[in-house]
GROMACS .gro file of C-alpha atoms in nm:
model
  265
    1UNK     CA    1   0.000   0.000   0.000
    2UNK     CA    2   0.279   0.228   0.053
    3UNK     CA    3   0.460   0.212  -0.241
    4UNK     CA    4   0.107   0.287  -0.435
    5UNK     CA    5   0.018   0.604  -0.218
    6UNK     CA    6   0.436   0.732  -0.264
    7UNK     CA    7   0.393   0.675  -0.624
    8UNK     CA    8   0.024   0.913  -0.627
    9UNK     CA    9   0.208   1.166  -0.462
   10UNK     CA   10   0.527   1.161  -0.685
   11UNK     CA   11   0.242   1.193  -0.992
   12UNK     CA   12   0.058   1.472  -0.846
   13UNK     CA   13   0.366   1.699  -0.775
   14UNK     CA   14   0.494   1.645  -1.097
   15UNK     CA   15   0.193   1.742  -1.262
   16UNK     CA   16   0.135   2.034  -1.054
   17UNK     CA   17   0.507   2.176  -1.124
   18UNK     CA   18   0.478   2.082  -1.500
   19UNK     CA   19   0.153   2.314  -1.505
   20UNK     CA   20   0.285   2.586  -1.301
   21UNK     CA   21   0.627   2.570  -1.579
   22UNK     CA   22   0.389   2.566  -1.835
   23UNK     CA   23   0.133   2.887  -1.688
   24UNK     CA   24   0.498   3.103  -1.627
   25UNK     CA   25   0.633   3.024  -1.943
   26UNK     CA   26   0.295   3.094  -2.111
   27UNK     CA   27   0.249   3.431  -1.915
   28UNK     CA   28   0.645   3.525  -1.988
   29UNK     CA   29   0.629   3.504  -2.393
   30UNK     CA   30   0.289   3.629  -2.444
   31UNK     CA   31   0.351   3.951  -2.258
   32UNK     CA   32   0.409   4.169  -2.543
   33UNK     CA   33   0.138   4.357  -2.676
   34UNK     CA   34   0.117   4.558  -3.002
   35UNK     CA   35  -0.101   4.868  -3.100
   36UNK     CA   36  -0.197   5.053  -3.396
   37UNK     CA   37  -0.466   5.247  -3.552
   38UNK     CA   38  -0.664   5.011  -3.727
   39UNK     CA   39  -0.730   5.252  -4.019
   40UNK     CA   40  -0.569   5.545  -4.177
   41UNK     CA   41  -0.671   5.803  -4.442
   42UNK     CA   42  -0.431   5.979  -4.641
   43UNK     CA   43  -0.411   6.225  -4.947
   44UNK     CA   44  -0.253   6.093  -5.216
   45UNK     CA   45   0.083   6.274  -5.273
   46UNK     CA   46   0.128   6.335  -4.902
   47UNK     CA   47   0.333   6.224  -4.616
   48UNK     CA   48   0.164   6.003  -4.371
   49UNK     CA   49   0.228   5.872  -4.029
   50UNK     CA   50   0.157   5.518  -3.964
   51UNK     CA   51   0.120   5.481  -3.606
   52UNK     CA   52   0.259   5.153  -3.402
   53UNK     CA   53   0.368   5.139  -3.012
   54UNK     CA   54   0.379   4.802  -2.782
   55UNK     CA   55   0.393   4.763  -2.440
   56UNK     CA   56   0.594   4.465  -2.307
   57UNK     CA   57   0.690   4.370  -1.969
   58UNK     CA   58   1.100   4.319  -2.079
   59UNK     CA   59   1.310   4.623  -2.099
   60UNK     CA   60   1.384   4.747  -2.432
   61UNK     CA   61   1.730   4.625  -2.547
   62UNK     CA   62   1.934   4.608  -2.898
   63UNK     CA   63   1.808   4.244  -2.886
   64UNK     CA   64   1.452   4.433  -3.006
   65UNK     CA   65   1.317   4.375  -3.345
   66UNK     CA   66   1.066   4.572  -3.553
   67UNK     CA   67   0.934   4.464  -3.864
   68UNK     CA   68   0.642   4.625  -4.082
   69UNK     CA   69   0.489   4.429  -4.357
   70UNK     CA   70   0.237   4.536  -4.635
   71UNK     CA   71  -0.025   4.340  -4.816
   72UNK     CA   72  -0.193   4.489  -5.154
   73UNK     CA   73  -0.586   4.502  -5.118
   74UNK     CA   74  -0.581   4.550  -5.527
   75UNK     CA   75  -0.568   4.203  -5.683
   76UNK     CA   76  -0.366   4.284  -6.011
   77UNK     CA   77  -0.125   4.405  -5.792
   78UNK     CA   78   0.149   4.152  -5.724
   79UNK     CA   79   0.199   4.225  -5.335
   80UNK     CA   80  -0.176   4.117  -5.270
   81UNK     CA   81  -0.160   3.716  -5.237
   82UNK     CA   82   0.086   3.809  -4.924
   83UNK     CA   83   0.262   4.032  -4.677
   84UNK     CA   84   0.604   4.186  -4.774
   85UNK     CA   85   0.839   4.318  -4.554
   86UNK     CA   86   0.897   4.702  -4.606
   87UNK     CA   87   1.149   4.752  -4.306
   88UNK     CA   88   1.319   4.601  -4.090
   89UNK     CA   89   1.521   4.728  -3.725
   90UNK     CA   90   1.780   4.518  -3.539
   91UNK     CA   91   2.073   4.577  -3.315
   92UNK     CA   92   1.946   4.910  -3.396
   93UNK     CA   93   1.986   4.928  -3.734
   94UNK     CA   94   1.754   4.967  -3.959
   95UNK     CA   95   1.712   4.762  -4.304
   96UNK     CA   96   1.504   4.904  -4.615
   97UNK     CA   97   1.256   4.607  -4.796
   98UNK     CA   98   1.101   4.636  -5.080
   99UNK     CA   99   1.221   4.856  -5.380
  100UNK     CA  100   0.912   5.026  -5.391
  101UNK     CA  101   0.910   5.161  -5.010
  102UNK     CA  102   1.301   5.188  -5.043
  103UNK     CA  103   1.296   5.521  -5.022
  104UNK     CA  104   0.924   5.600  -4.892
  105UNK     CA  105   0.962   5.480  -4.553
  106UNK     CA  106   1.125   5.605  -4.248
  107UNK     CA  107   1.152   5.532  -3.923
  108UNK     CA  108   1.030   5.813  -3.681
  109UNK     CA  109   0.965   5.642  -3.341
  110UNK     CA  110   1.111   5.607  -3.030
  111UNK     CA  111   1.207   5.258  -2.957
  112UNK     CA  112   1.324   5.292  -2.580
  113UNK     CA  113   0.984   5.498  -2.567
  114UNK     CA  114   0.840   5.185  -2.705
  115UNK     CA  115   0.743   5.378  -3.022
  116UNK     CA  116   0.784   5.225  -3.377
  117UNK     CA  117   0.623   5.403  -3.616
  118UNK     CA  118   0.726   5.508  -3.939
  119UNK     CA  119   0.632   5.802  -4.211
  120UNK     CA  120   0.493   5.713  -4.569
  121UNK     CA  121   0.622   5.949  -4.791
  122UNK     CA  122   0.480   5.965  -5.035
  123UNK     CA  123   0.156   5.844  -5.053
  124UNK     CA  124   0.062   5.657  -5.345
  125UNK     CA  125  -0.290   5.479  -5.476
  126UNK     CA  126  -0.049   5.149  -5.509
  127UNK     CA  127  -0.021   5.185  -5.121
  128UNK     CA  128  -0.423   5.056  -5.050
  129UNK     CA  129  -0.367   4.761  -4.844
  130UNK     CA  130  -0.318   4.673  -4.544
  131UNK     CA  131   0.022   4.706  -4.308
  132UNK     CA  132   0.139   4.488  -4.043
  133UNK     CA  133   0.353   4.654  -3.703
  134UNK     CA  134   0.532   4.343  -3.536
  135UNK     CA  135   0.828   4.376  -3.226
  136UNK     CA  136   1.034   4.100  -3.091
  137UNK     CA  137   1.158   4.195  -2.742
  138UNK     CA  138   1.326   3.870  -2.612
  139UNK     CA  139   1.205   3.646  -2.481
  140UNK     CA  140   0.866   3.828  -2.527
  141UNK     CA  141   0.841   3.714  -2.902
  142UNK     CA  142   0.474   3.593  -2.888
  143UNK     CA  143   0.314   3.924  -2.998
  144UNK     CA  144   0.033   3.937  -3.231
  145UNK     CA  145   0.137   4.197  -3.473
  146UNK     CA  146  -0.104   4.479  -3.526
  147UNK     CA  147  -0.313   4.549  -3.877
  148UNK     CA  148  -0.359   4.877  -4.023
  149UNK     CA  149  -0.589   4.906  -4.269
  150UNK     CA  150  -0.464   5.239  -4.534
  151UNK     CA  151  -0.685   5.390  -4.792
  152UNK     CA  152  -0.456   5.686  -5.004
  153UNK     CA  153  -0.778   5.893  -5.170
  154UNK     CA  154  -0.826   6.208  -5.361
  155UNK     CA  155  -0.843   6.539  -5.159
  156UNK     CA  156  -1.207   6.587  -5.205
  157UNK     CA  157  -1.255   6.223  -5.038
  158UNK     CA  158  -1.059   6.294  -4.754
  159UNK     CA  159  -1.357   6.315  -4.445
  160UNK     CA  160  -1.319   6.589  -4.206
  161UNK     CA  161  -1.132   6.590  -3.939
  162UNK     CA  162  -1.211   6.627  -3.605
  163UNK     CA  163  -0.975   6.965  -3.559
  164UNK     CA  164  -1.234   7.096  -3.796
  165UNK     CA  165  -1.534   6.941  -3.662
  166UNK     CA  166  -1.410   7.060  -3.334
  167UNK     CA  167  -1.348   7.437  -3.463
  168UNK     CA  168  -1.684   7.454  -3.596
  169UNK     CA  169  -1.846   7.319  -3.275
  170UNK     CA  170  -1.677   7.625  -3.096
  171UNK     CA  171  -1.763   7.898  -3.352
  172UNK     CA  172  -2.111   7.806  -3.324
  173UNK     CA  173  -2.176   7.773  -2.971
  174UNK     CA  174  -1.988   8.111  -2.941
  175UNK     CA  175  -2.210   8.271  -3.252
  176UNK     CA  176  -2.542   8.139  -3.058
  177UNK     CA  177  -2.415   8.292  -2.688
  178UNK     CA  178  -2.350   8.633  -2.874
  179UNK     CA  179  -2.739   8.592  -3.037
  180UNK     CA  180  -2.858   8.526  -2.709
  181UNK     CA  181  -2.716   8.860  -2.545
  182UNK     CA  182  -2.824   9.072  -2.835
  183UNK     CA  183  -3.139   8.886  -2.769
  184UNK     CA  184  -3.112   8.967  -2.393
  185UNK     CA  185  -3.012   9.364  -2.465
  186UNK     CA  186  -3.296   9.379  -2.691
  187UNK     CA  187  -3.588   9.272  -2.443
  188UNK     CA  188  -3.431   9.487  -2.155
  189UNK     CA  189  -3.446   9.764  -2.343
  190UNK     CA  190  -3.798   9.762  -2.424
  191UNK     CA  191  -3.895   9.694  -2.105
  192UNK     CA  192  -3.699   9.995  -1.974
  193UNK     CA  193  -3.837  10.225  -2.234
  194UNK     CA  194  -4.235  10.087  -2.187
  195UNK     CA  195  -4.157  10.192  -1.762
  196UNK     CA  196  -4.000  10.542  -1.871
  197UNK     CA  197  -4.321  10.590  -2.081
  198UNK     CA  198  -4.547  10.436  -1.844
  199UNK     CA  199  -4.396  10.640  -1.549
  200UNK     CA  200  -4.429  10.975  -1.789
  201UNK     CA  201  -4.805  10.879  -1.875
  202UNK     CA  202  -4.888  10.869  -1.528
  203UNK     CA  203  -4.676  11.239  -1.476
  204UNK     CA  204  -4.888  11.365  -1.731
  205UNK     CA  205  -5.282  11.203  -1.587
  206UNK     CA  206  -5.132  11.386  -1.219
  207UNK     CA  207  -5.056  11.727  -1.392
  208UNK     CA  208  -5.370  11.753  -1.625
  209UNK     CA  209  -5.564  11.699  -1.322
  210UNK     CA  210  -5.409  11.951  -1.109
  211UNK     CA  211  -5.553  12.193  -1.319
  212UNK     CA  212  -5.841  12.062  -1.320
  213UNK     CA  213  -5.876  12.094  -0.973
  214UNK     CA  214  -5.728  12.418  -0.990
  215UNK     CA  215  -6.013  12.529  -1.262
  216UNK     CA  216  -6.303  12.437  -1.032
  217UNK     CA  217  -6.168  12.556  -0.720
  218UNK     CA  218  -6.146  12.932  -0.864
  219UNK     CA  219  -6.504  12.840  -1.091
  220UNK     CA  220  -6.644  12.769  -0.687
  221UNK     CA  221  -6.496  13.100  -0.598
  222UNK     CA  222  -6.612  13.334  -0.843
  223UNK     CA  223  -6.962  13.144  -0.827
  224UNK     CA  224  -6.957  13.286  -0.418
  225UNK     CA  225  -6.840  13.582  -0.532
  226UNK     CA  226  -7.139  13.603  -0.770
  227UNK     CA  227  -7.417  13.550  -0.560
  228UNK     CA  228  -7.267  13.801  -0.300
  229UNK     CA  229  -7.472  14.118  -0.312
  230UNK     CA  230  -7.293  14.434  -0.501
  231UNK     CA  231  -7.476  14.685  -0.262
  232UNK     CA  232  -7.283  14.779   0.076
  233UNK     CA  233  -7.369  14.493   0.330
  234UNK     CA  234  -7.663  14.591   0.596
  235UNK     CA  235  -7.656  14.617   0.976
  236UNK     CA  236  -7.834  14.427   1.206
  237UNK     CA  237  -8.142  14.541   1.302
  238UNK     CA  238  -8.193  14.665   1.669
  239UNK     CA  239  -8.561  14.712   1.806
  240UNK     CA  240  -8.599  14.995   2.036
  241UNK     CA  241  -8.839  15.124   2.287
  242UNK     CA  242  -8.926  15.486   2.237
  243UNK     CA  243  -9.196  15.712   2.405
  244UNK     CA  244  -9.325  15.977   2.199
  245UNK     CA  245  -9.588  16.108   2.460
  246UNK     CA  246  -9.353  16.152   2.754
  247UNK     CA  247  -9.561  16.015   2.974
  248UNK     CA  248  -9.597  15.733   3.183
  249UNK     CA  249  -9.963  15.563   3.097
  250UNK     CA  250  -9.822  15.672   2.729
  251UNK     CA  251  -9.908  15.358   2.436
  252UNK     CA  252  -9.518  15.240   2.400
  253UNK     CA  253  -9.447  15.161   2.016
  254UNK     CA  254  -9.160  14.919   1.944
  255UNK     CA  255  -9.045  15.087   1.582
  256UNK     CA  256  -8.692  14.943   1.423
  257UNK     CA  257  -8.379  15.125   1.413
  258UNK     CA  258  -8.153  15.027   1.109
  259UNK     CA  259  -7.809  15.095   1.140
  260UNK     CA  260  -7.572  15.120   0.864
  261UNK     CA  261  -7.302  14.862   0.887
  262UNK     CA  262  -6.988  15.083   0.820
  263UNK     CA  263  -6.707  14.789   0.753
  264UNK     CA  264  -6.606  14.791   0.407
  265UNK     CA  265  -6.670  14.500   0.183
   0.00000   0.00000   0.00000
């Protein structure tokens, strides 16, 4: 029984240490990792950029290799049955590829910057296809390479780009905020002129009825003065007790006495 359960061990550690070799040897040359734009645009007769960078886990050394390949997407062409290299960078030199990029392509990245792009100059209708960005950085050598798909139009094809689109946006929004404070000036200053005349109309109902007032104040007056009489004002009138006979069993008469009221109208 012994030897069995020694030998089930011995088979278990084995297979665990043969699956951890395989999971750290798995993780150590699949660390590389390779970008690019997966489509490009440019004018025919222009230079172009053709973007690649990579991100691996090694440092970068002159052990590093970059390659870029190109496939045709026309079929009478004779690079479109399969990729070609174009150029080629190792120990830090680089090597031209075909004759017809010899003198088209050059390298303008950064490869301790992990940059490897290179500049298509220029661009030609022959150059529709597609381009392939690989990078060897030992031992991570089990990148996928990256596809770029590149389409070389006319200058009226060309869509617009987003600096433009961008631009526009700005212009606009700034052209609609200026509309909405002329807007803004506008209103206020009708409704500052309708209170001006609104306050003056009311100025003007106050003052024409002063007058008014004024008018039948002095028409009341000169109707008193109208009805006064024009002849000088009389006295009051006193009754007094006077004795013509001079003696006492004498009939007393009661006869008025008018005085004249001397106070001047």
């Amino acid at each position: 029984m012994e030897p069995k359960w020694s030998n089930n061990i011995c088979k278990r550690a084995l297979l665990t240490g043969f699956t951890l070799f395989i999971v750290l040897v798995t993780k150590s040359t699949q660390a590389i990792d390779i970008y690019a734009d997966s489509e490009v645009i440019l004018q025919n007769g222009t230079a172009g950029t053709l973007r690649c960078t990579f991100k691996s886990s090694e440092v970068v050394s002159h052990t590093t290799v970059v390659t870029w390949s190109f496939q045709s997407s026309q079929l009478d062409n004779k690079f479109s049955k399969a990729a070609h290299t174009i150029f080629y960078l190792s120990n830090g030199k680089e090597y031209p590829g075909l004759a017809e990029f010899k003198d088209r392509v050059q390298f303008i990245g950064d490869i301790n910057k992990r940059d490897v792009s290179i500049q298509l100059s220029p661009a030609q209708f022959s150059d529709n296809g597609t381009f392939f960005c690989d990078v060897k950085n030992p031992p991570d050598v089990m990148g996928t390479p990256a596809r770029m798909e590149l389409r070389v139009v006319l200058k009226e094809s060309l869509p617009a780009s987003n600096t433009a689109i961008i631009v526009g946006a700005v212009c606009g929004a700034l052209f609609l905020l200026v509309l909405v404070a002329v807007a803004a000036c506008i209103v206020m200053r009708v409704l500052h002129s309708r209170h001006e005349y609104e306050g003056c109309t009311s100025l003007e109902s106050v003052s024409s009825q002063a007058p008014q007032q004024r008018k039948k104040v002095e028409s009341s007056l000169e109707g008193s003065r109208c009805t006064s009489p024009s002849g000088p004002l009389q006295g009051p009138v006193i009754y007094a007790q006077l004795d013509h006979s001079g003696s006492k069993n004498s009939f007393h008469k009661m006869e008025p006495v008018v005085y004249a009221d001397i106070r001047k109208n």
